[in-house]
mmCIF file of C-alpha atoms in Angstrom:
data_model
loop_
_atom_site.group_PDB
_atom_site.id
_atom_site.type_symbol
_atom_site.label_atom_id
_atom_site.label_comp_id
_atom_site.label_asym_id
_atom_site.label_seq_id
_atom_site.Cartn_x
_atom_site.Cartn_y
_atom_site.Cartn_z
ATOM 1 C CA LEU A 1 52.351 -150.626 112.679
ATOM 2 C CA GLN A 2 55.563 -148.458 111.134
ATOM 3 C CA ARG A 3 55.113 -144.738 111.476
ATOM 4 C CA SER A 4 56.353 -142.769 108.678
ATOM 5 C CA GLU A 5 57.654 -139.107 107.640
ATOM 6 C CA LYS A 6 57.632 -137.554 104.029
ATOM 7 C CA GLN A 7 61.476 -136.054 104.406
ATOM 8 C CA THR A 8 62.633 -134.493 101.141
ATOM 9 C CA GLU A 9 60.131 -136.542 98.598
ATOM 10 C CA LYS A 10 60.556 -139.613 100.429
ATOM 11 C CA TRP A 11 58.892 -141.943 102.864
ATOM 12 C CA VAL A 12 60.511 -142.588 106.394
ATOM 13 C CA PRO A 13 60.927 -144.729 109.195
ATOM 14 C CA VAL A 14 60.142 -143.155 112.616
ATOM 15 C CA GLY A 15 60.424 -145.703 115.400
ATOM 16 C CA GLN A 16 60.321 -148.780 115.962
ATOM 17 C CA PRO A 17 57.625 -150.953 114.663
ATOM 18 C CA ILE A 18 54.802 -151.072 117.188
ATOM 19 C CA ASP A 19 52.102 -154.392 117.607
ATOM 20 C CA ALA A 20 48.491 -153.555 116.932
ATOM 21 C CA ILE A 21 45.938 -155.366 115.864
ATOM 22 C CA LEU A 22 42.888 -155.380 114.036
ATOM 23 C CA GLY A 23 39.286 -156.945 113.603
ATOM 24 C CA GLY A 24 38.503 -160.259 114.181
ATOM 25 C CA SER A 25 37.244 -161.245 109.999
ATOM 26 C CA GLY A 26 40.545 -159.150 108.781
ATOM 27 C CA LEU A 27 40.175 -156.700 106.472
ATOM 28 C CA ALA A 28 37.891 -155.052 103.661
ATOM 29 C CA TRP A 29 38.176 -151.860 101.758
ATOM 30 C CA GLY A 30 36.356 -149.566 102.856
ATOM 31 C CA LEU A 31 35.851 -145.948 102.048
ATOM 32 C CA GLY A 32 38.596 -143.566 102.450
ATOM 33 C CA ASP A 33 41.110 -141.078 100.590
ATOM 34 C CA TYR A 34 41.173 -143.414 97.104
ATOM 35 C CA ALA A 35 37.362 -145.587 95.470
ATOM 36 C CA ARG A 36 37.941 -148.941 96.648
ATOM 37 C CA PRO A 37 37.824 -151.036 94.008
ATOM 38 C CA PRO A 38 35.185 -153.111 92.826
ATOM 39 C CA LYS A 39 36.001 -156.220 93.123
ATOM 40 C CA GLY A 40 37.417 -157.838 96.581
ATOM 41 C CA LEU A 41 35.621 -157.967 99.689
ATOM 42 C CA HIS A 42 33.972 -154.599 101.042
ATOM 43 C CA LYS A 43 33.561 -153.186 104.332
ATOM 44 C CA THR A 44 29.893 -153.131 105.409
ATOM 45 C CA GLU A 45 27.957 -152.657 109.312
ATOM 46 C CA GLY A 46 29.360 -154.898 112.163
ATOM 47 C CA ASP A 47 31.785 -157.051 109.810
ATOM 48 C CA ASN A 48 34.418 -157.847 112.068
ATOM 49 C CA ARG A 49 36.471 -156.308 109.395
ATOM 50 C CA SER A 50 39.164 -152.572 109.520
ATOM 51 C CA PRO A 51 39.113 -151.048 106.162
ATOM 52 C CA ALA A 52 42.231 -151.295 103.783
ATOM 53 C CA GLY A 53 42.868 -148.401 102.046
ATOM 54 C CA THR A 54 44.029 -144.775 103.663
ATOM 55 C CA TYR A 55 42.125 -142.553 106.010
ATOM 56 C CA ARG A 56 42.447 -139.051 107.848
ATOM 57 C CA ILE A 57 42.878 -139.267 110.795
ATOM 58 C CA THR A 58 40.703 -136.481 112.039
ATOM 59 C CA GLN A 59 40.105 -136.078 115.962
ATOM 60 C CA LEU A 60 41.415 -136.859 119.260
ATOM 61 C CA TRP A 61 39.331 -137.572 122.199
ATOM 62 C CA LEU A 62 39.831 -138.192 126.117
ATOM 63 C CA ARG A 63 38.021 -139.200 128.944
ATOM 64 C CA ARG A 64 38.174 -137.554 132.359
ATOM 65 C CA GLY A 65 40.946 -136.601 133.633
ATOM 66 C CA ILE A 66 42.830 -138.224 130.899
ATOM 67 C CA PRO A 67 45.606 -135.257 130.249
ATOM 68 C CA ALA A 68 45.430 -133.055 126.377
ATOM 69 C CA PRO A 69 48.569 -134.105 125.004
ATOM 70 C CA GLY A 70 49.938 -130.755 124.061
ATOM 71 C CA VAL A 71 50.967 -128.083 121.694
ATOM 72 C CA GLY A 72 50.244 -128.701 119.021
ATOM 73 C CA SER A 73 49.099 -132.127 119.231
ATOM 74 C CA PHE A 74 45.181 -132.905 117.967
ATOM 75 C CA PRO A 75 43.188 -130.455 120.026
ATOM 76 C CA VAL A 76 41.229 -132.713 122.364
ATOM 77 C CA HIS A 77 37.516 -133.670 122.292
ATOM 78 C CA ARG A 78 35.870 -134.149 125.811
ATOM 79 C CA ILE A 79 34.346 -138.083 126.151
ATOM 80 C CA GLU A 80 31.639 -138.017 128.937
ATOM 81 C CA LYS A 81 29.567 -140.586 130.362
ATOM 82 C CA ASP A 82 26.755 -139.557 127.125
ATOM 83 C CA THR A 83 29.335 -140.053 124.078
ATOM 84 C CA ILE A 84 28.009 -142.586 122.504
ATOM 85 C CA GLY A 85 28.995 -143.123 118.265
ATOM 86 C CA VAL A 86 26.130 -143.662 116.792
ATOM 87 C CA ASP A 87 26.417 -147.473 114.515
ATOM 88 C CA ASP A 88 22.815 -147.528 113.034
ATOM 89 C CA PRO A 89 22.656 -147.306 109.483
ATOM 90 C CA LYS A 90 18.410 -145.600 109.488
ATOM 91 C CA SER A 91 19.208 -142.796 111.702
ATOM 92 C CA VAL A 92 19.977 -139.609 109.659
ATOM 93 C CA TYR A 93 23.222 -138.847 113.283
ATOM 94 C CA TYR A 94 24.986 -142.368 111.539
ATOM 95 C CA ASN A 95 28.688 -142.905 111.982
ATOM 96 C CA ARG A 96 28.708 -140.152 114.906
ATOM 97 C CA ILE A 97 30.369 -138.687 117.889
ATOM 98 C CA LEU A 98 27.655 -136.635 120.236
ATOM 99 C CA ARG A 99 26.121 -136.759 123.458
ATOM 100 C CA SER A 100 23.290 -138.065 123.870
ATOM 101 C CA GLN A 101 21.256 -135.601 126.407
ATOM 102 C CA GLU A 102 22.066 -132.947 123.476
ATOM 103 C CA VAL A 103 20.290 -134.445 120.855
ATOM 104 C CA GLN A 104 16.294 -133.400 121.322
ATOM 105 C CA GLN A 105 14.796 -135.873 119.046
ATOM 106 C CA PRO A 106 17.216 -139.770 119.164
ATOM 107 C CA ASP A 107 16.246 -141.147 116.211
ATOM 108 C CA TRP A 108 18.974 -144.309 116.810
ATOM 109 C CA GLU A 109 18.410 -147.930 117.422
ATOM 110 C CA SER A 110 22.064 -148.983 118.544
ATOM 111 C CA TRP A 111 25.197 -147.410 119.696
ATOM 112 C CA GLU A 112 28.684 -148.741 120.777
ATOM 113 C CA LYS A 113 29.245 -146.306 124.415
ATOM 114 C CA MET A 114 32.444 -143.921 124.875
ATOM 115 C CA ASP A 115 32.640 -143.540 128.151
ATOM 116 C CA ILE A 116 34.976 -146.838 128.301
ATOM 117 C CA ALA A 117 37.811 -148.109 129.555
ATOM 118 C CA ASP A 118 39.458 -149.041 125.940
ATOM 119 C CA TYR A 119 38.430 -144.997 125.181
ATOM 120 C CA ASP A 120 40.148 -143.257 127.290
ATOM 121 C CA ARG A 121 41.928 -142.072 124.171
ATOM 122 C CA VAL A 122 40.471 -142.368 121.045
ATOM 123 C CA LEU A 123 42.009 -141.071 117.675
ATOM 124 C CA VAL A 124 38.909 -140.425 114.999
ATOM 125 C CA VAL A 125 39.443 -142.569 111.898
ATOM 126 C CA ALA A 126 37.766 -140.369 108.634
ATOM 127 C CA HIS A 127 36.089 -144.088 107.484
ATOM 128 C CA ASN A 128 32.952 -143.114 105.606
ATOM 129 C CA LEU A 129 32.843 -139.924 107.232
ATOM 130 C CA ASP A 130 32.554 -136.392 105.233
ATOM 131 C CA LYS A 131 29.170 -138.708 103.696
ATOM 132 C CA PRO A 132 28.423 -141.837 105.605
ATOM 133 C CA VAL A 133 26.977 -144.804 103.163
ATOM 134 C CA PRO A 134 24.166 -146.304 105.330
ATOM 135 C CA GLY A 135 25.717 -149.487 106.151
ATOM 136 C CA GLY A 136 29.841 -149.142 104.966
ATOM 137 C CA GLY A 137 30.744 -148.994 108.136
ATOM 138 C CA SER A 138 31.372 -147.480 111.013
ATOM 139 C CA CYS A 139 33.034 -145.852 114.224
ATOM 140 C CA ILE A 140 36.616 -146.920 113.205
ATOM 141 C CA PHE A 141 38.802 -145.638 115.794
ATOM 142 C CA ILE A 142 42.231 -145.610 116.645
ATOM 143 C CA HIS A 143 42.268 -147.054 120.804
ATOM 144 C CA ARG A 144 44.248 -149.235 123.207
ATOM 145 C CA TRP A 145 43.599 -153.093 123.072
ATOM 146 C CA ALA A 146 41.904 -154.724 125.822
ATOM 147 C CA LYS A 147 44.298 -157.327 125.301
ATOM 148 C CA ARG A 148 46.689 -158.226 123.467
ATOM 149 C CA ASP A 149 45.192 -160.853 121.430
ATOM 150 C CA LYS A 150 42.378 -159.736 121.934
ATOM 151 C CA PRO A 151 40.846 -159.004 118.594
ATOM 152 C CA THR A 152 39.196 -155.605 117.686
ATOM 153 C CA SER A 153 35.404 -155.256 116.196
ATOM 154 C CA GLY A 154 37.125 -152.853 112.918
ATOM 155 C CA CYS A 155 38.768 -150.377 114.607
ATOM 156 C CA THR A 156 42.692 -150.623 115.781
ATOM 157 C CA ALA A 157 44.041 -151.142 119.043
ATOM 158 C CA MET A 158 47.080 -151.117 120.586
ATOM 159 C CA ALA A 159 49.328 -150.941 123.675
ATOM 160 C CA GLU A 160 48.520 -147.728 125.959
ATOM 161 C CA SER A 161 52.139 -147.157 125.983
ATOM 162 C CA ASP A 162 52.416 -147.224 122.289
ATOM 163 C CA LEU A 163 48.945 -145.648 121.829
ATOM 164 C CA ILE A 164 50.574 -142.398 123.780
ATOM 165 C CA GLU A 165 53.380 -142.299 121.334
ATOM 166 C CA VAL A 166 51.693 -142.216 118.591
ATOM 167 C CA ILE A 167 49.084 -139.508 119.623
ATOM 168 C CA HIS A 168 51.999 -137.435 121.200
ATOM 169 C CA TRP A 169 54.093 -138.011 117.548
ATOM 170 C CA LEU A 170 50.984 -136.873 114.992
ATOM 171 C CA ARG A 171 50.113 -133.190 114.151
ATOM 172 C CA PRO A 172 47.272 -133.077 113.133
ATOM 173 C CA ALA A 173 49.033 -129.560 110.097
ATOM 174 C CA SER A 174 50.836 -133.140 108.348
ATOM 175 C CA LYS A 175 47.615 -134.130 107.181
ATOM 176 C CA PRO A 176 48.404 -137.573 108.898
ATOM 177 C CA ARG A 177 46.747 -140.617 107.514
ATOM 178 C CA LEU A 178 46.308 -144.247 108.623
ATOM 179 C CA VAL A 179 46.945 -146.844 105.487
ATOM 180 C CA GLN A 180 45.735 -150.117 105.902
ATOM 181 C CA LEU A 181 46.657 -152.988 103.705
ATOM 182 C CA THR A 182 47.047 -156.437 103.409
ATOM 183 C CA GLN A 183 50.920 -157.839 102.227
ATOM 184 C CA THR A 184 50.689 -157.697 98.683
ATOM 185 C CA GLU A 185 48.773 -154.415 98.750
ATOM 186 C CA ALA A 186 51.209 -152.398 100.382
ATOM 187 C CA LEU A 187 54.065 -154.106 98.519
ATOM 188 C CA ARG A 188 52.013 -152.952 94.918
ATOM 189 C CA TRP A 189 51.141 -149.961 96.311
ATOM 190 C CA ALA A 190 54.084 -149.326 97.096
ATOM 191 C CA SER A 191 55.951 -149.777 94.264
ATOM 192 C CA GLN A 192 53.419 -147.069 92.497
ATOM 193 C CA ASN A 193 54.496 -144.721 95.441
ATOM 194 C CA ALA A 194 51.054 -143.866 96.385
ATOM 195 C CA VAL A 195 52.543 -144.724 99.932
ATOM 196 C CA PRO A 196 55.322 -144.892 102.798
ATOM 197 C CA ALA A 197 57.600 -147.947 101.869
ATOM 198 C CA GLN A 198 57.526 -148.870 104.928
ATOM 199 C CA LEU A 199 53.978 -150.218 106.691
#
């Protein structure tokens, strides 16, 4: 992972590259800022692939006791014992984070528990988020890894110290994006000035 900032219309690398891990089955085109190509793999629920493309980073969730990053950073949403991410495509709450005790008529049959150690700090990636396509993939986050050699189910993960650095660096006012592409696609997009040259 290489952070970049736009300065006078040019993308400038920030800091050193950060080791990160993705889904165990690689990448597939997801639902984000751009229409996904008609050809190639398309991300689906439970495919263990991270979404390829560009995505807004929209929220920061912290477990109880984790300090907020400070002024200018993302507002904090707190993860409680009953906080879940709904990954059931048949649910009207699909791809939403909520407190299960606050829903009077839960309709989901599967969900992801958020009150776990790997989710001490969670950045929400806006994949399939605004108008969720059932089965298009859900609960895509940036979080700390359990082990550097253990892939995720589709999220982007890194060491806790690196994640803290990224969280403190991000500014919601700058409308930050996560860009995830294969090397071939990254070079093609960079040549078209669609994304930073440093990926």
